[in-house]
PDB file of C-alpha atoms and ligand atoms in Angstrom:
ATOM      1  CA  MET A  83      99.452  -8.162  32.744  1.00 43.00           C
ATOM      2  CA  THR A  84      99.250  -5.021  34.532  1.00 48.00           C
ATOM      3  CA  GLY A  85      97.493  -6.093  38.222  1.00 53.00           C
ATOM      4  CA  HIS A  86      95.449  -3.606  37.904  1.00 66.00           C
ATOM      5  CA  SER A  87      91.899  -5.214  36.504  1.00 83.00           C
ATOM      6  CA  ALA A  88      88.898  -3.527  34.893  1.00 95.00           C
ATOM      7  CA  VAL A  89      86.702  -6.031  36.255  1.00 97.00           C
ATOM      8  CA  SER A  90      84.441  -4.191  38.926  1.00 96.00           C
ATOM      9  CA  GLU A  91      82.488  -7.527  39.977  1.00 96.00           C
ATOM     10  CA  TYR A  92      82.502 -11.003  39.008  1.00 98.00           C
ATOM     11  CA  ALA A  93      80.233 -14.432  40.041  1.00 98.00           C
ATOM     12  CA  GLY A  94      80.167 -18.053  38.728  1.00 98.00           C
ATOM     13  CA  VAL A  95      78.848 -21.254  39.105  1.00 98.00           C
ATOM     14  CA  THR A  96      78.467 -24.735  38.153  1.00 98.00           C
ATOM     15  CA  ASP A  97      76.109 -27.538  37.717  1.00 98.00           C
ATOM     16  CA  ARG A  98      75.417 -31.253  37.346  1.00 97.00           C
ATOM     17  CA  GLY A  99      71.940 -30.307  36.007  1.00 98.00           C
ATOM     18  CA  ARG A 100      69.176 -32.719  36.766  1.00 98.00           C
ATOM     19  CA  VAL A 101      69.587 -35.487  34.133  1.00 96.00           C
ATOM     20  CA  ARG A 102      73.478 -36.261  34.000  1.00 95.00           C
ATOM     21  CA  ARG A 103      75.817 -38.127  36.644  1.00 92.00           C
ATOM     22  CA  GLY A 104      79.092 -35.855  36.118  1.00 94.00           C
ATOM     23  CA  ASN A 105      79.512 -32.157  35.469  1.00 96.00           C
ATOM     24  CA  GLU A 106      81.877 -32.436  32.186  1.00 97.00           C
ATOM     25  CA  ASP A 107      81.921 -28.703  32.735  1.00 98.00           C
ATOM     26  CA  ALA A 108      84.820 -26.217  33.939  1.00 98.00           C
ATOM     27  CA  PHE A 109      85.274 -22.406  34.992  1.00 98.00           C
ATOM     28  CA  VAL A 110      88.561 -20.050  36.245  1.00 98.00           C
ATOM     29  CA  MET A 111      87.794 -16.934  37.597  1.00 98.00           C
ATOM     30  CA  LEU A 112      90.872 -15.060  37.921  1.00 98.00           C
ATOM     31  CA  PRO A 113      89.363 -11.725  38.449  1.00 97.00           C
ATOM     32  CA  GLU A 114      92.903  -9.721  39.407  1.00 95.00           C
ATOM     33  CA  GLU A 115      94.222 -10.412  35.976  1.00 96.00           C
ATOM     34  CA  GLY A 116      91.331  -9.824  33.785  1.00 97.00           C
ATOM     35  CA  ILE A 117      90.927 -13.943  33.264  1.00 98.00           C
ATOM     36  CA  PHE A 118      87.821 -16.140  32.611  1.00 98.00           C
ATOM     37  CA  VAL A 119      87.510 -18.932  30.969  1.00 98.00           C
ATOM     38  CA  VAL A 120      84.453 -21.928  30.264  1.00 98.00           C
ATOM     39  CA  CYS A 121      85.048 -25.061  28.961  1.00 98.00           C
ATOM     40  CA  ASP A 122      82.607 -27.734  28.037  1.00 98.00           C
ATOM     41  CA  GLY A 123      84.028 -31.198  27.768  1.00 97.00           C
ATOM     42  CA  MET A 124      83.493 -34.799  26.372  1.00 93.00           C
ATOM     43  CA  GLY A 125      84.807 -37.875  25.575  1.00 87.00           C
ATOM     44  CA  GLY A 126      83.909 -41.397  27.632  1.00 78.00           C
ATOM     45  CA  ALA A 127      84.576 -41.797  31.780  1.00 75.00           C
ATOM     46  CA  ALA A 128      86.234 -39.090  33.500  1.00 82.00           C
ATOM     47  CA  ALA A 129      87.404 -37.681  29.904  1.00 93.00           C
ATOM     48  CA  GLY A 130      85.837 -35.094  29.918  1.00 94.00           C
ATOM     49  CA  GLU A 131      85.978 -34.313  32.627  1.00 96.00           C
ATOM     50  CA  ILE A 132      89.682 -33.971  32.469  1.00 96.00           C
ATOM     51  CA  ALA A 133      89.543 -32.303  29.336  1.00 97.00           C
ATOM     52  CA  SER A 134      87.763 -29.562  30.656  1.00 98.00           C
ATOM     53  CA  ARG A 135      89.772 -28.771  33.700  1.00 98.00           C
ATOM     54  CA  LEU A 136      93.123 -29.195  31.604  1.00 98.00           C
ATOM     55  CA  ALA A 137      92.440 -26.878  28.920  1.00 98.00           C
ATOM     56  CA  ALA A 138      90.782 -24.817  31.409  1.00 98.00           C
ATOM     57  CA  ASP A 139      93.843 -24.657  33.767  1.00 98.00           C
ATOM     58  CA  THR A 140      96.502 -24.615  30.963  1.00 98.00           C
ATOM     59  CA  ALA A 141      94.605 -21.647  29.276  1.00 98.00           C
ATOM     60  CA  ALA A 142      94.171 -19.131  31.999  1.00 98.00           C
ATOM     61  CA  ALA A 143      97.879 -19.990  32.962  1.00 98.00           C
ATOM     62  CA  VAL A 144      98.882 -18.963  29.450  1.00 98.00           C
ATOM     63  CA  LEU A 145      96.951 -15.515  29.153  1.00 98.00           C
ATOM     64  CA  ALA A 146      98.179 -15.190  33.304  1.00 97.00           C
ATOM     65  CA  GLN A 147     101.989 -14.245  31.919  1.00 97.00           C
ATOM     66  CA  GLY A 148     101.510 -12.952  28.762  1.00 93.00           C
ATOM     67  CA  PRO A 149     100.039  -8.985  27.997  1.00 95.00           C
ATOM     68  CA  PHE A 150      96.533  -8.330  26.783  1.00 96.00           C
ATOM     69  CA  GLY A 151      95.330  -9.299  23.434  1.00 96.00           C
ATOM     70  CA  ALA A 152      95.043 -11.701  20.787  1.00 97.00           C
ATOM     71  CA  ASP A 153      98.411 -12.952  20.400  1.00 97.00           C
ATOM     72  CA  SER A 154      98.367 -14.098  24.173  1.00 98.00           C
ATOM     73  CA  MET A 155      94.505 -15.749  23.380  1.00 98.00           C
ATOM     74  CA  ARG A 156      96.260 -17.430  20.475  1.00 98.00           C
ATOM     75  CA  GLU A 157      99.265 -18.870  22.435  1.00 98.00           C
ATOM     76  CA  ALA A 158      96.239 -19.717  25.307  1.00 98.00           C
ATOM     77  CA  VAL A 159      94.418 -21.424  22.729  1.00 98.00           C
ATOM     78  CA  TYR A 160      96.988 -23.734  21.072  1.00 98.00           C
ATOM     79  CA  ARG A 161      98.451 -24.588  25.019  1.00 98.00           C
ATOM     80  CA  ALA A 162      95.121 -25.272  25.567  1.00 98.00           C
ATOM     81  CA  ASN A 163      94.553 -27.454  22.909  1.00 98.00           C
ATOM     82  CA  THR A 164      98.246 -29.483  23.008  1.00 98.00           C
ATOM     83  CA  GLU A 165      97.829 -30.536  26.573  1.00 97.00           C
ATOM     84  CA  VAL A 166      94.390 -32.362  26.099  1.00 97.00           C
ATOM     85  CA  TYR A 167      95.447 -33.812  23.064  1.00 96.00           C
ATOM     86  CA  GLU A 168      99.158 -35.087  23.868  1.00 95.00           C
ATOM     87  CA  ARG A 169      97.210 -36.550  27.200  1.00 94.00           C
ATOM     88  CA  ALA A 170      94.548 -38.211  24.969  1.00 93.00           C
ATOM     89  CA  ARG A 171      97.215 -40.010  22.809  1.00 92.00           C
ATOM     90  CA  ARG A 172      99.271 -41.046  25.685  1.00 92.00           C
ATOM     91  CA  ASP A 173      96.469 -43.068  27.542  1.00 90.00           C
ATOM     92  CA  ARG A 174      93.933 -44.977  25.857  1.00 86.00           C
ATOM     93  CA  ARG A 175      91.057 -44.185  28.008  1.00 87.00           C
ATOM     94  CA  MET A 176      91.220 -40.808  27.368  1.00 89.00           C
ATOM     95  CA  GLU A 177      91.090 -41.271  23.497  1.00 85.00           C
ATOM     96  CA  GLY A 178      88.446 -38.770  21.725  1.00 86.00           C
ATOM     97  CA  MET A 179      88.398 -36.686  24.181  1.00 94.00           C
ATOM     98  CA  GLY A 180      88.120 -32.448  23.778  1.00 96.00           C
ATOM     99  CA  THR A 181      86.186 -29.412  24.955  1.00 97.00           C
ATOM    100  CA  THR A 182      84.768 -26.440  23.712  1.00 98.00           C
ATOM    101  CA  LEU A 183      86.005 -22.932  25.333  1.00 98.00           C
ATOM    102  CA  VAL A 184      85.234 -19.481  25.632  1.00 98.00           C
ATOM    103  CA  ALA A 185      87.714 -17.100  26.934  1.00 98.00           C
ATOM    104  CA  VAL A 186      87.556 -13.319  28.029  1.00 98.00           C
ATOM    105  CA  LEU A 187      91.042 -11.613  28.782  1.00 98.00           C
ATOM    106  CA  VAL A 188      89.881  -7.938  29.966  1.00 98.00           C
ATOM    107  CA  GLY A 189      92.548  -5.044  29.398  1.00 96.00           C
ATOM    108  CA  GLU A 190      92.633  -1.454  30.347  1.00 95.00           C
ATOM    109  CA  SER A 191      90.560   0.105  27.291  1.00 95.00           C
ATOM    110  CA  ALA A 192      89.291  -3.711  25.720  1.00 97.00           C
ATOM    111  CA  VAL A 193      88.489  -6.980  26.157  1.00 98.00           C
ATOM    112  CA  CYS A 194      89.496  -9.452  24.324  1.00 98.00           C
ATOM    113  CA  VAL A 195      87.018 -13.221  23.399  1.00 98.00           C
ATOM    114  CA  ALA A 196      88.178 -16.099  21.699  1.00 98.00           C
ATOM    115  CA  HIS A 197      86.025 -19.382  21.676  1.00 98.00           C
ATOM    116  CA  VAL A 198      86.020 -22.626  20.275  1.00 98.00           C
ATOM    117  CA  GLY A 199      82.887 -24.833  19.872  1.00 97.00           C
ATOM    118  CA  ASP A 200      79.372 -24.012  21.251  1.00 97.00           C
ATOM    119  CA  SER A 201      79.886 -22.224  24.617  1.00 98.00           C
ATOM    120  CA  ARG A 202      79.134 -18.499  24.353  1.00 98.00           C
ATOM    121  CA  CYS A 203      79.730 -15.279  25.399  1.00 98.00           C
ATOM    122  CA  TYR A 204      77.407 -12.455  25.634  1.00 98.00           C
ATOM    123  CA  ARG A 205      77.868  -8.870  25.962  1.00 98.00           C
ATOM    124  CA  TRP A 206      74.860  -6.870  28.247  1.00 98.00           C
ATOM    125  CA  ARG A 207      75.086  -3.099  27.971  1.00 97.00           C
ATOM    126  CA  GLY A 208      72.558  -0.799  28.140  1.00 94.00           C
ATOM    127  CA  GLY A 209      69.600  -3.407  28.652  1.00 95.00           C
ATOM    128  CA  VAL A 210      70.185  -5.426  25.442  1.00 97.00           C
ATOM    129  CA  LEU A 211      71.976  -8.594  25.300  1.00 98.00           C
ATOM    130  CA  GLN A 212      74.179  -9.555  22.314  1.00 98.00           C
ATOM    131  CA  ARG A 213      76.237 -12.653  21.440  1.00 97.00           C
ATOM    132  CA  LEU A 214      79.061 -12.268  20.659  1.00 98.00           C
ATOM    133  CA  THR A 215      80.399 -15.908  19.350  1.00 98.00           C
ATOM    134  CA  GLN A 216      78.928 -18.164  16.660  1.00 95.00           C
ATOM    135  CA  ASP A 217      78.789 -21.333  17.843  1.00 96.00           C
ATOM    136  CA  HIS A 218      81.147 -23.787  15.627  1.00 96.00           C
ATOM    137  CA  SER A 219      77.737 -26.390  15.718  1.00 94.00           C
ATOM    138  CA  LEU A 220      76.739 -28.310  12.987  1.00 93.00           C
ATOM    139  CA  VAL A 221      73.133 -27.102  13.518  1.00 93.00           C
ATOM    140  CA  GLU A 222      74.628 -23.156  13.729  1.00 92.00           C
ATOM    141  CA  GLU A 223      77.041 -24.303  10.078  1.00 91.00           C
ATOM    142  CA  GLN A 224      73.167 -25.025   8.860  1.00 92.00           C
ATOM    143  CA  ILE A 225      71.818 -22.217  10.047  1.00 92.00           C
ATOM    144  CA  ARG A 226      74.775 -19.304   8.615  1.00 90.00           C
ATOM    145  CA  ILE A 227      73.621 -21.064   4.717  1.00 92.00           C
ATOM    146  CA  GLY A 228      70.199 -20.993   5.139  1.00 93.00           C
ATOM    147  CA  ARG A 229      69.820 -24.383   5.027  1.00 93.00           C
ATOM    148  CA  MET A 230      68.193 -24.994   8.604  1.00 92.00           C
ATOM    149  CA  THR A 231      65.517 -22.094  10.549  1.00 92.00           C
ATOM    150  CA  ARG A 232      66.708 -21.473  14.558  1.00 87.00           C
ATOM    151  CA  GLU A 233      63.385 -23.319  15.190  1.00 87.00           C
ATOM    152  CA  GLN A 234      64.541 -26.717  13.044  1.00 90.00           C
ATOM    153  CA  ALA A 235      68.160 -26.510  14.875  1.00 87.00           C
ATOM    154  CA  ARG A 236      66.105 -26.379  18.047  1.00 82.00           C
ATOM    155  CA  ARG A 237      64.437 -29.582  17.781  1.00 85.00           C
ATOM    156  CA  SER A 238      67.382 -31.182  15.990  1.00 88.00           C
ATOM    157  CA  PRO A 239      68.993 -34.072  16.865  1.00 87.00           C
ATOM    158  CA  MET A 240      72.495 -33.043  15.799  1.00 88.00           C
ATOM    159  CA  GLN A 241      72.633 -30.055  18.097  1.00 86.00           C
ATOM    160  CA  ASN A 242      75.509 -31.807  20.254  1.00 85.00           C
ATOM    161  CA  VAL A 243      77.349 -31.929  17.095  1.00 91.00           C
ATOM    162  CA  ILE A 244      80.279 -29.327  17.332  1.00 93.00           C
ATOM    163  CA  THR A 245      82.689 -28.937  14.354  1.00 94.00           C
ATOM    164  CA  ARG A 246      85.834 -27.336  16.422  1.00 96.00           C
ATOM    165  CA  ALA A 247      87.248 -28.228  19.802  1.00 96.00           C
ATOM    166  CA  ILE A 248      89.871 -28.110  21.932  1.00 97.00           C
ATOM    167  CA  GLY A 249      92.099 -31.353  22.571  1.00 96.00           C
ATOM    168  CA  THR A 250      90.239 -33.394  19.130  1.00 95.00           C
ATOM    169  CA  ARG A 251      93.285 -32.721  16.255  1.00 95.00           C
ATOM    170  CA  ALA A 252      96.863 -31.650  16.311  1.00 95.00           C
ATOM    171  CA  ASP A 253      95.979 -27.964  16.066  1.00 95.00           C
ATOM    172  CA  VAL A 254      92.978 -25.777  16.538  1.00 97.00           C
ATOM    173  CA  VAL A 255      91.668 -22.292  14.812  1.00 96.00           C
ATOM    174  CA  PRO A 256      89.874 -20.114  17.247  1.00 98.00           C
ATOM    175  CA  ASP A 257      87.719 -18.040  16.415  1.00 98.00           C
ATOM    176  CA  ILE A 258      89.393 -14.487  18.544  1.00 98.00           C
ATOM    177  CA  GLU A 259      87.829 -11.217  18.496  1.00 98.00           C
ATOM    178  CA  GLU A 260      88.931  -7.713  20.552  1.00 98.00           C
ATOM    179  CA  LEU A 261      86.523  -5.374  21.402  1.00 97.00           C
ATOM    180  CA  PRO A 262      86.542  -1.928  23.205  1.00 98.00           C
ATOM    181  CA  PHE A 263      84.505  -2.687  26.673  1.00 97.00           C
ATOM    182  CA  GLU A 264      82.270   0.619  28.199  1.00 97.00           C
ATOM    183  CA  ASP A 265      81.879   1.254  32.193  1.00 96.00           C
ATOM    184  CA  GLY A 266      79.051  -1.513  33.193  1.00 96.00           C
ATOM    185  CA  ASP A 267      79.352  -3.460  30.053  1.00 97.00           C
ATOM    186  CA  VAL A 268      78.527  -7.708  31.602  1.00 98.00           C
ATOM    187  CA  PHE A 269      80.070 -10.397  29.830  1.00 98.00           C
ATOM    188  CA  LEU A 270      78.192 -13.808  30.689  1.00 98.00           C
ATOM    189  CA  LEU A 271      80.281 -16.993  29.679  1.00 98.00           C
ATOM    190  CA  ALA A 272      78.044 -19.993  29.360  1.00 98.00           C
ATOM    191  CA  SER A 273      78.375 -23.715  28.206  1.00 98.00           C
ATOM    192  CA  ASP A 274      75.077 -24.958  26.155  1.00 96.00           C
ATOM    193  CA  GLY A 275      73.686 -26.328  29.576  1.00 97.00           C
ATOM    194  CA  LEU A 276      72.671 -22.921  29.504  1.00 98.00           C
ATOM    195  CA  THR A 277      71.964 -21.366  26.554  1.00 96.00           C
ATOM    196  CA  ARG A 278      70.030 -24.212  25.341  1.00 94.00           C
ATOM    197  CA  GLU A 279      67.292 -24.386  28.690  1.00 96.00           C
ATOM    198  CA  LEU A 280      67.242 -20.596  28.791  1.00 97.00           C
ATOM    199  CA  SER A 281      66.838 -18.126  25.702  1.00 95.00           C
ATOM    200  CA  ASP A 282      68.662 -14.947  25.146  1.00 96.00           C
ATOM    201  CA  ALA A 283      65.142 -12.954  26.103  1.00 96.00           C
ATOM    202  CA  ALA A 284      65.425 -15.226  29.241  1.00 97.00           C
ATOM    203  CA  LEU A 285      68.645 -14.231  29.815  1.00 98.00           C
ATOM    204  CA  SER A 286      68.162 -10.877  29.383  1.00 97.00           C
ATOM    205  CA  ALA A 287      64.963 -10.699  31.733  1.00 97.00           C
ATOM    206  CA  ILE A 288      67.709 -12.410  34.291  1.00 98.00           C
ATOM    207  CA  LEU A 289      70.347  -9.707  33.814  1.00 97.00           C
ATOM    208  CA  ALA A 290      67.566  -7.019  34.229  1.00 96.00           C
ATOM    209  CA  SER A 291      65.784  -7.805  37.297  1.00 95.00           C
ATOM    210  CA  ALA A 292      69.268  -8.814  38.917  1.00 92.00           C
ATOM    211  CA  GLY A 293      69.566  -5.197  38.619  1.00 82.00           C
ATOM    212  CA  ASN A 294      74.063  -4.895  39.005  1.00 81.00           C
ATOM    213  CA  GLN A 295      73.937  -8.388  41.554  1.00 96.00           C
ATOM    214  CA  LEU A 296      75.950 -10.359  39.292  1.00 97.00           C
ATOM    215  CA  GLU A 297      75.974 -13.164  42.167  1.00 97.00           C
ATOM    216  CA  ALA A 298      71.874 -13.151  42.320  1.00 97.00           C
ATOM    217  CA  ALA A 299      72.055 -13.260  38.170  1.00 98.00           C
ATOM    218  CA  CYS A 300      74.034 -16.674  38.102  1.00 98.00           C
ATOM    219  CA  ALA A 301      71.746 -18.066  40.417  1.00 98.00           C
ATOM    220  CA  ARG A 302      68.768 -17.127  38.961  1.00 98.00           C
ATOM    221  CA  MET A 303      70.416 -18.685  35.464  1.00 98.00           C
ATOM    222  CA  LEU A 304      71.396 -21.639  37.269  1.00 98.00           C
ATOM    223  CA  ALA A 305      67.658 -22.340  38.998  1.00 98.00           C
ATOM    224  CA  GLY A 306      65.926 -20.888  35.126  1.00 98.00           C
ATOM    225  CA  ALA A 307      67.849 -23.861  33.560  1.00 98.00           C
ATOM    226  CA  ASN A 308      67.506 -26.520  36.054  1.00 98.00           C
ATOM    227  CA  ALA A 309      63.982 -25.569  36.881  1.00 98.00           C
ATOM    228  CA  ALA A 310      63.850 -26.015  32.410  1.00 97.00           C
ATOM    229  CA  GLY A 311      65.128 -29.090  32.433  1.00 97.00           C
ATOM    230  CA  GLY A 312      68.295 -28.869  33.501  1.00 97.00           C
ATOM    231  CA  ARG A 313      69.414 -31.478  31.223  1.00 96.00           C
ATOM    232  CA  ASP A 314      73.111 -30.886  30.749  1.00 96.00           C
ATOM    233  CA  ASN A 315      75.672 -29.435  32.958  1.00 97.00           C
ATOM    234  CA  ILE A 316      74.885 -26.121  33.431  1.00 98.00           C
ATOM    235  CA  THR A 317      77.763 -23.077  33.570  1.00 98.00           C
ATOM    236  CA  CYS A 318      77.076 -19.459  34.094  1.00 98.00           C
ATOM    237  CA  VAL A 319      80.107 -16.536  34.501  1.00 98.00           C
ATOM    238  CA  LEU A 320      79.525 -12.874  34.733  1.00 98.00           C
ATOM    239  CA  LEU A 321      81.883 -10.108  34.753  1.00 98.00           C
ATOM    240  CA  ARG A 322      81.173  -6.001  34.658  1.00 97.00           C
ATOM    241  CA  THR A 323      84.156  -4.212  33.566  1.00 97.00           C
ATOM    242  CA  ASP A 324      84.583  -0.685  34.739  1.00 94.00           C
ATOM    243  CA  ARG A 325      87.747   1.614  34.314  1.00 87.00           C
TER     244      ARG A 325
HETATM  245 CA1  LIG B 565      77.412 -29.520  27.807  1.00 70.74          CA
END
């Protein structure tokens, strides 16, 4: 990386929520290097926590060493997958562990976004919130092929089933996209504990009301998700790009 990051402000928070005993979410923020990663782990005992921590740290470390772009991102996701997969193979207690991953790498004029699973990335631009990632989940796929409506998906008992994960197989296929950013764009990375409790409209309202205060927006999103039930671990990372 070149060192002069286009990240002008950032904030991040993770919280257990109101129901779960532990927190299997993990995040990394390296603003100087323009690196932001959110992971949502799964697996028995402490496996979910280990998977998300390992994947987030590995991906961030790989991104910190490479140039901007999709190739670095692909390598980061691949290495994170290998680390978690090998760890699960070495230790029987870790069997079945895995994690989602969503990452943003900020370059000089563009961002590179990657994801596996149902953690999401949104872009807030000109008062409009746009989701940049499509969940790798059973319900999202049912919606895409027209077999399920958003409303049915919201109530489905299969909401938790993700169709791609980091660490559960020897190989992984991430979705990676490179997009030019504009001054003042805000990117949101979130685990499903945030996006299931707060609708896109609710997230938009918070971003609009918080103005440019990302720390305040983060706190309001967390409080809002907990007020709506806090049924899962909640992670929210916000960053603004300016050249
Ligand atoms: Ca979750």
